[in-house]
Amino acid sequence: MTDKSNLGNPLLARHAEALNLFTERVHAIRPDQWDDPTPCTEWTVRDLVNHLAAEQMWVPPLVRDGSTAAEQGDAFEGDLLGDDPVATWDEAATAARAAFAAPGALERSVDLSFGETPATDYCTQMTADATVHAWDLSRAIGADERLPKPLVDFSVREVAPYAAELEKSGMFAAAVEAPPGADAQTKLLALLGREA
């Protein structure tokens, strides 16, 4: 059951918007596109959706159940999409949304691979991640690449302070130079090593 007091929470609103955007793109994938390449080097469309689904699957045990990353171990490794990747994504996204929206969820801390983190920070990171990967998926399948301005602005605020550190993680390409006069979306993508 969703806590009605959270419905006006701007963080939960952005998180829901990001998940809705990615969900729309997942539902637009044609059967012949799952093996197509994406802007994420070495990831196919299926790999990208699997990555995001796994990220959502982490949320209930960490946020709702108070489990730790170490306790979960490799529970969310490998291909988790099964025979119906769209349904798997929908189920994972619904569960993550419910976990973050539960009463008191955003007041907790979660144990991530890099240590104790406020649930609000975790939700913020997940929102930015889903936003940028929605662009990746859009480009891969030929869908509309425009991201909603509130999500772009939110993600820039989240990513900009530590963008230089992301390449060191091995999960992001080096930032690229945004062209002069670039809009906010292009700047966001450039911070994360993507050329619009």
mmCIF file of C-alpha atoms in Angstrom:
data_model
loop_
_atom_site.group_PDB
_atom_site.id
_atom_site.type_symbol
_atom_site.label_atom_id
_atom_site.label_comp_id
_atom_site.label_asym_id
_atom_site.label_seq_id
_atom_site.Cartn_x
_atom_site.Cartn_y
_atom_site.Cartn_z
ATOM 1 C CA MET A 1 0.000 0.000 0.000
ATOM 2 C CA THR A 2 1.373 3.412 -0.940
ATOM 3 C CA ASP A 3 1.694 6.087 1.728
ATOM 4 C CA LYS A 4 -0.525 8.920 0.521
ATOM 5 C CA SER A 5 1.728 11.478 2.254
ATOM 6 C CA ASN A 6 4.497 10.500 -0.177
ATOM 7 C CA LEU A 7 2.441 11.393 -3.230
ATOM 8 C CA GLY A 8 3.601 15.011 -3.023
ATOM 9 C CA ASN A 9 7.231 14.061 -2.426
ATOM 10 C CA PRO A 10 9.301 15.569 -5.270
ATOM 11 C CA LEU A 11 11.950 12.833 -5.105
ATOM 12 C CA LEU A 12 9.340 10.088 -5.427
ATOM 13 C CA ALA A 13 7.700 12.016 -8.259
ATOM 14 C CA ARG A 14 10.993 12.181 -10.191
ATOM 15 C CA HIS A 15 11.719 8.521 -9.437
ATOM 16 C CA ALA A 16 8.288 7.494 -10.730
ATOM 17 C CA GLU A 17 8.745 9.683 -13.812
ATOM 18 C CA ALA A 18 12.104 8.057 -14.595
ATOM 19 C CA LEU A 19 10.698 4.552 -14.184
ATOM 20 C CA ASN A 20 7.683 5.433 -16.337
ATOM 21 C CA LEU A 21 9.981 6.770 -19.064
ATOM 22 C CA PHE A 22 12.141 3.651 -19.075
ATOM 23 C CA THR A 23 9.019 1.469 -18.974
ATOM 24 C CA GLU A 24 7.617 3.207 -22.064
ATOM 25 C CA ARG A 25 10.867 2.468 -23.897
ATOM 26 C CA VAL A 26 10.911 -1.176 -22.783
ATOM 27 C CA HIS A 27 7.375 -1.607 -24.098
ATOM 28 C CA ALA A 28 8.471 -0.096 -27.434
ATOM 29 C CA ILE A 29 11.209 -2.691 -28.046
ATOM 30 C CA ARG A 30 10.410 -4.807 -31.086
ATOM 31 C CA PRO A 31 11.051 -8.565 -30.854
ATOM 32 C CA ASP A 32 13.927 -8.253 -33.345
ATOM 33 C CA GLN A 33 15.705 -5.501 -31.334
ATOM 34 C CA TRP A 34 16.719 -7.331 -28.148
ATOM 35 C CA ASP A 35 20.164 -8.215 -29.518
ATOM 36 C CA ASP A 36 20.817 -4.777 -31.035
ATOM 37 C CA PRO A 37 23.738 -2.682 -29.752
ATOM 38 C CA THR A 38 23.301 0.275 -27.390
ATOM 39 C CA PRO A 39 25.437 3.338 -26.596
ATOM 40 C CA CYS A 40 26.664 1.364 -23.569
ATOM 41 C CA THR A 41 29.737 -0.378 -24.940
ATOM 42 C CA GLU A 42 29.387 -4.162 -24.998
ATOM 43 C CA TRP A 43 25.704 -4.094 -23.961
ATOM 44 C CA THR A 44 22.848 -5.203 -26.171
ATOM 45 C CA VAL A 45 19.308 -3.938 -25.635
ATOM 46 C CA ARG A 46 18.632 -7.039 -23.535
ATOM 47 C CA ASP A 47 21.775 -6.446 -21.450
ATOM 48 C CA LEU A 48 20.720 -2.838 -20.806
ATOM 49 C CA VAL A 49 17.188 -3.779 -19.736
ATOM 50 C CA ASN A 50 18.593 -6.601 -17.614
ATOM 51 C CA HIS A 51 20.944 -4.144 -15.875
ATOM 52 C CA LEU A 52 18.089 -1.791 -15.027
ATOM 53 C CA ALA A 53 15.824 -4.660 -13.940
ATOM 54 C CA ALA A 54 18.533 -5.983 -11.626
ATOM 55 C CA GLU A 55 18.994 -2.501 -10.173
ATOM 56 C CA GLN A 56 15.262 -2.395 -9.374
ATOM 57 C CA MET A 57 15.344 -5.900 -7.882
ATOM 58 C CA TRP A 58 17.884 -4.717 -5.303
ATOM 59 C CA VAL A 59 15.518 -2.061 -3.922
ATOM 60 C CA PRO A 60 12.976 -4.146 -1.960
ATOM 61 C CA PRO A 61 15.534 -6.206 -0.003
ATOM 62 C CA LEU A 62 17.722 -3.185 0.743
ATOM 63 C CA VAL A 63 15.054 -0.550 1.436
ATOM 64 C CA ARG A 64 12.069 -2.560 2.633
ATOM 65 C CA ASP A 65 13.756 -5.518 4.324
ATOM 66 C CA GLY A 66 16.921 -3.852 5.653
ATOM 67 C CA SER A 67 19.135 -6.465 4.014
ATOM 68 C CA THR A 68 22.731 -5.637 3.087
ATOM 69 C CA ALA A 69 24.547 -5.840 -0.228
ATOM 70 C CA ALA A 70 26.795 -8.525 1.274
ATOM 71 C CA GLU A 71 23.802 -10.608 2.400
ATOM 72 C CA GLN A 72 22.304 -10.460 -1.083
ATOM 73 C CA GLY A 73 25.607 -11.534 -2.622
ATOM 74 C CA ASP A 74 25.196 -12.485 -6.284
ATOM 75 C CA ALA A 75 21.397 -12.895 -6.103
ATOM 76 C CA PHE A 76 20.917 -10.378 -8.903
ATOM 77 C CA GLU A 77 23.772 -11.431 -11.188
ATOM 78 C CA GLY A 78 23.396 -12.842 -14.696
ATOM 79 C CA ASP A 79 20.435 -12.681 -17.030
ATOM 80 C CA LEU A 80 17.330 -12.172 -14.897
ATOM 81 C CA LEU A 81 14.873 -11.334 -17.675
ATOM 82 C CA GLY A 82 13.782 -14.870 -18.513
ATOM 83 C CA ASP A 83 11.364 -15.641 -21.334
ATOM 84 C CA ASP A 84 9.274 -12.474 -20.883
ATOM 85 C CA PRO A 85 11.689 -9.570 -20.390
ATOM 86 C CA VAL A 86 8.965 -6.925 -20.567
ATOM 87 C CA ALA A 87 6.932 -8.552 -17.785
ATOM 88 C CA THR A 88 10.091 -9.040 -15.712
ATOM 89 C CA TRP A 89 10.934 -5.355 -16.069
ATOM 90 C CA ASP A 90 7.380 -4.296 -15.168
ATOM 91 C CA GLU A 91 7.395 -6.457 -12.041
ATOM 92 C CA ALA A 92 10.828 -5.206 -10.921
ATOM 93 C CA ALA A 93 9.935 -1.544 -11.506
ATOM 94 C CA THR A 94 6.624 -1.882 -9.644
ATOM 95 C CA ALA A 95 8.334 -3.497 -6.655
ATOM 96 C CA ALA A 96 11.078 -0.841 -6.512
ATOM 97 C CA ARG A 97 8.547 1.979 -6.715
ATOM 98 C CA ALA A 98 6.490 0.441 -3.892
ATOM 99 C CA ALA A 99 9.557 -0.072 -1.698
ATOM 100 C CA PHE A 100 10.686 3.557 -1.980
ATOM 101 C CA ALA A 101 7.121 4.863 -1.517
ATOM 102 C CA ALA A 102 6.374 2.821 1.612
ATOM 103 C CA PRO A 103 5.838 4.777 4.856
ATOM 104 C CA GLY A 104 9.181 5.795 6.347
ATOM 105 C CA ALA A 105 11.257 4.253 3.546
ATOM 106 C CA LEU A 106 13.065 7.468 2.635
ATOM 107 C CA GLU A 107 13.977 8.075 6.285
ATOM 108 C CA ARG A 108 16.061 4.894 6.421
ATOM 109 C CA SER A 109 19.647 4.136 5.507
ATOM 110 C CA VAL A 110 20.569 1.326 3.156
ATOM 111 C CA ASP A 111 23.696 -0.792 3.080
ATOM 112 C CA LEU A 112 25.165 -0.552 -0.426
ATOM 113 C CA SER A 113 28.413 -1.988 -1.762
ATOM 114 C CA PHE A 114 30.187 1.255 -0.786
ATOM 115 C CA GLY A 115 28.643 1.514 2.686
ATOM 116 C CA GLU A 116 25.712 3.016 4.577
ATOM 117 C CA THR A 117 23.775 5.452 2.404
ATOM 118 C CA PRO A 118 20.629 7.478 3.107
ATOM 119 C CA ALA A 119 17.686 5.989 1.215
ATOM 120 C CA THR A 120 17.051 9.419 -0.286
ATOM 121 C CA ASP A 121 20.522 9.357 -1.879
ATOM 122 C CA TYR A 122 19.949 5.837 -3.154
ATOM 123 C CA CYS A 123 16.611 6.850 -4.687
ATOM 124 C CA THR A 124 18.249 9.903 -6.252
ATOM 125 C CA GLN A 125 21.004 7.779 -7.810
ATOM 126 C CA MET A 126 18.468 5.286 -9.122
ATOM 127 C CA THR A 127 16.425 8.102 -10.661
ATOM 128 C CA ALA A 128 19.393 9.579 -12.504
ATOM 129 C CA ASP A 129 20.481 6.109 -13.642
ATOM 130 C CA ALA A 130 17.058 5.268 -15.089
ATOM 131 C CA THR A 131 16.900 8.671 -16.808
ATOM 132 C CA VAL A 132 20.222 8.336 -18.604
ATOM 133 C CA HIS A 133 19.640 4.701 -19.507
ATOM 134 C CA ALA A 134 16.239 5.676 -20.951
ATOM 135 C CA TRP A 135 18.194 7.795 -23.428
ATOM 136 C CA ASP A 136 20.515 4.850 -24.166
ATOM 137 C CA LEU A 137 17.551 2.594 -24.820
ATOM 138 C CA SER A 138 15.798 5.244 -26.909
ATOM 139 C CA ARG A 139 18.848 5.609 -29.146
ATOM 140 C CA ALA A 140 19.246 1.833 -29.443
ATOM 141 C CA ILE A 141 15.659 1.213 -30.576
ATOM 142 C CA GLY A 142 15.093 4.406 -32.575
ATOM 143 C CA ALA A 143 12.631 5.957 -30.116
ATOM 144 C CA ASP A 144 12.272 9.628 -29.146
ATOM 145 C CA GLU A 145 15.534 10.588 -27.416
ATOM 146 C CA ARG A 146 14.215 13.739 -25.735
ATOM 147 C CA LEU A 147 14.211 13.431 -21.965
ATOM 148 C CA PRO A 148 11.735 15.385 -19.823
ATOM 149 C CA LYS A 149 13.333 18.621 -18.612
ATOM 150 C CA PRO A 150 12.549 18.014 -14.902
ATOM 151 C CA LEU A 151 14.391 14.677 -15.100
ATOM 152 C CA VAL A 152 17.334 16.202 -16.964
ATOM 153 C CA ASP A 153 17.680 19.044 -14.447
ATOM 154 C CA PHE A 154 17.355 16.605 -11.543
ATOM 155 C CA SER A 155 19.983 14.274 -13.010
ATOM 156 C CA VAL A 156 22.468 17.066 -13.752
ATOM 157 C CA ARG A 157 22.235 18.211 -10.116
ATOM 158 C CA GLU A 158 22.846 14.631 -8.984
ATOM 159 C CA VAL A 159 25.670 13.696 -11.350
ATOM 160 C CA ALA A 160 27.673 16.913 -11.752
ATOM 161 C CA PRO A 161 29.391 16.880 -8.318
ATOM 162 C CA TYR A 162 30.952 13.451 -8.850
ATOM 163 C CA ALA A 163 31.000 13.050 -12.637
ATOM 164 C CA ALA A 164 34.810 13.040 -12.704
ATOM 165 C CA GLU A 165 34.849 10.018 -10.371
ATOM 166 C CA LEU A 166 32.463 7.931 -12.477
ATOM 167 C CA GLU A 167 35.038 6.921 -15.085
ATOM 168 C CA LYS A 168 37.212 5.445 -12.317
ATOM 169 C CA SER A 169 34.400 3.048 -11.426
ATOM 170 C CA GLY A 170 34.847 1.339 -14.782
ATOM 171 C CA MET A 171 31.106 1.577 -15.406
ATOM 172 C CA PHE A 172 31.123 4.891 -17.259
ATOM 173 C CA ALA A 173 33.015 6.279 -20.220
ATOM 174 C CA ALA A 174 35.106 9.407 -19.777
ATOM 175 C CA ALA A 175 33.172 12.658 -19.933
ATOM 176 C CA VAL A 176 33.142 14.300 -23.349
ATOM 177 C CA GLU A 177 33.179 17.993 -24.174
ATOM 178 C CA ALA A 178 29.684 19.334 -24.704
ATOM 179 C CA PRO A 179 29.457 21.601 -27.758
ATOM 180 C CA PRO A 180 29.169 25.366 -27.164
ATOM 181 C CA GLY A 181 25.613 26.401 -26.376
ATOM 182 C CA ALA A 182 24.588 22.808 -25.607
ATOM 183 C CA ASP A 183 21.253 22.298 -23.920
ATOM 184 C CA ALA A 184 20.926 20.666 -20.485
ATOM 185 C CA GLN A 185 20.263 17.192 -21.896
ATOM 186 C CA THR A 186 23.384 17.294 -24.080
ATOM 187 C CA LYS A 187 25.445 18.479 -21.093
ATOM 188 C CA LEU A 188 24.085 15.640 -18.948
ATOM 189 C CA LEU A 189 24.924 13.058 -21.582
ATOM 190 C CA ALA A 190 28.404 14.555 -22.067
ATOM 191 C CA LEU A 191 29.087 14.307 -18.328
ATOM 192 C CA LEU A 192 28.423 10.579 -18.639
ATOM 193 C CA GLY A 193 30.553 10.033 -21.729
ATOM 194 C CA ARG A 194 27.749 10.076 -24.269
ATOM 195 C CA GLU A 195 27.520 12.149 -27.428
ATOM 196 C CA ALA A 196 23.999 13.189 -28.284
#
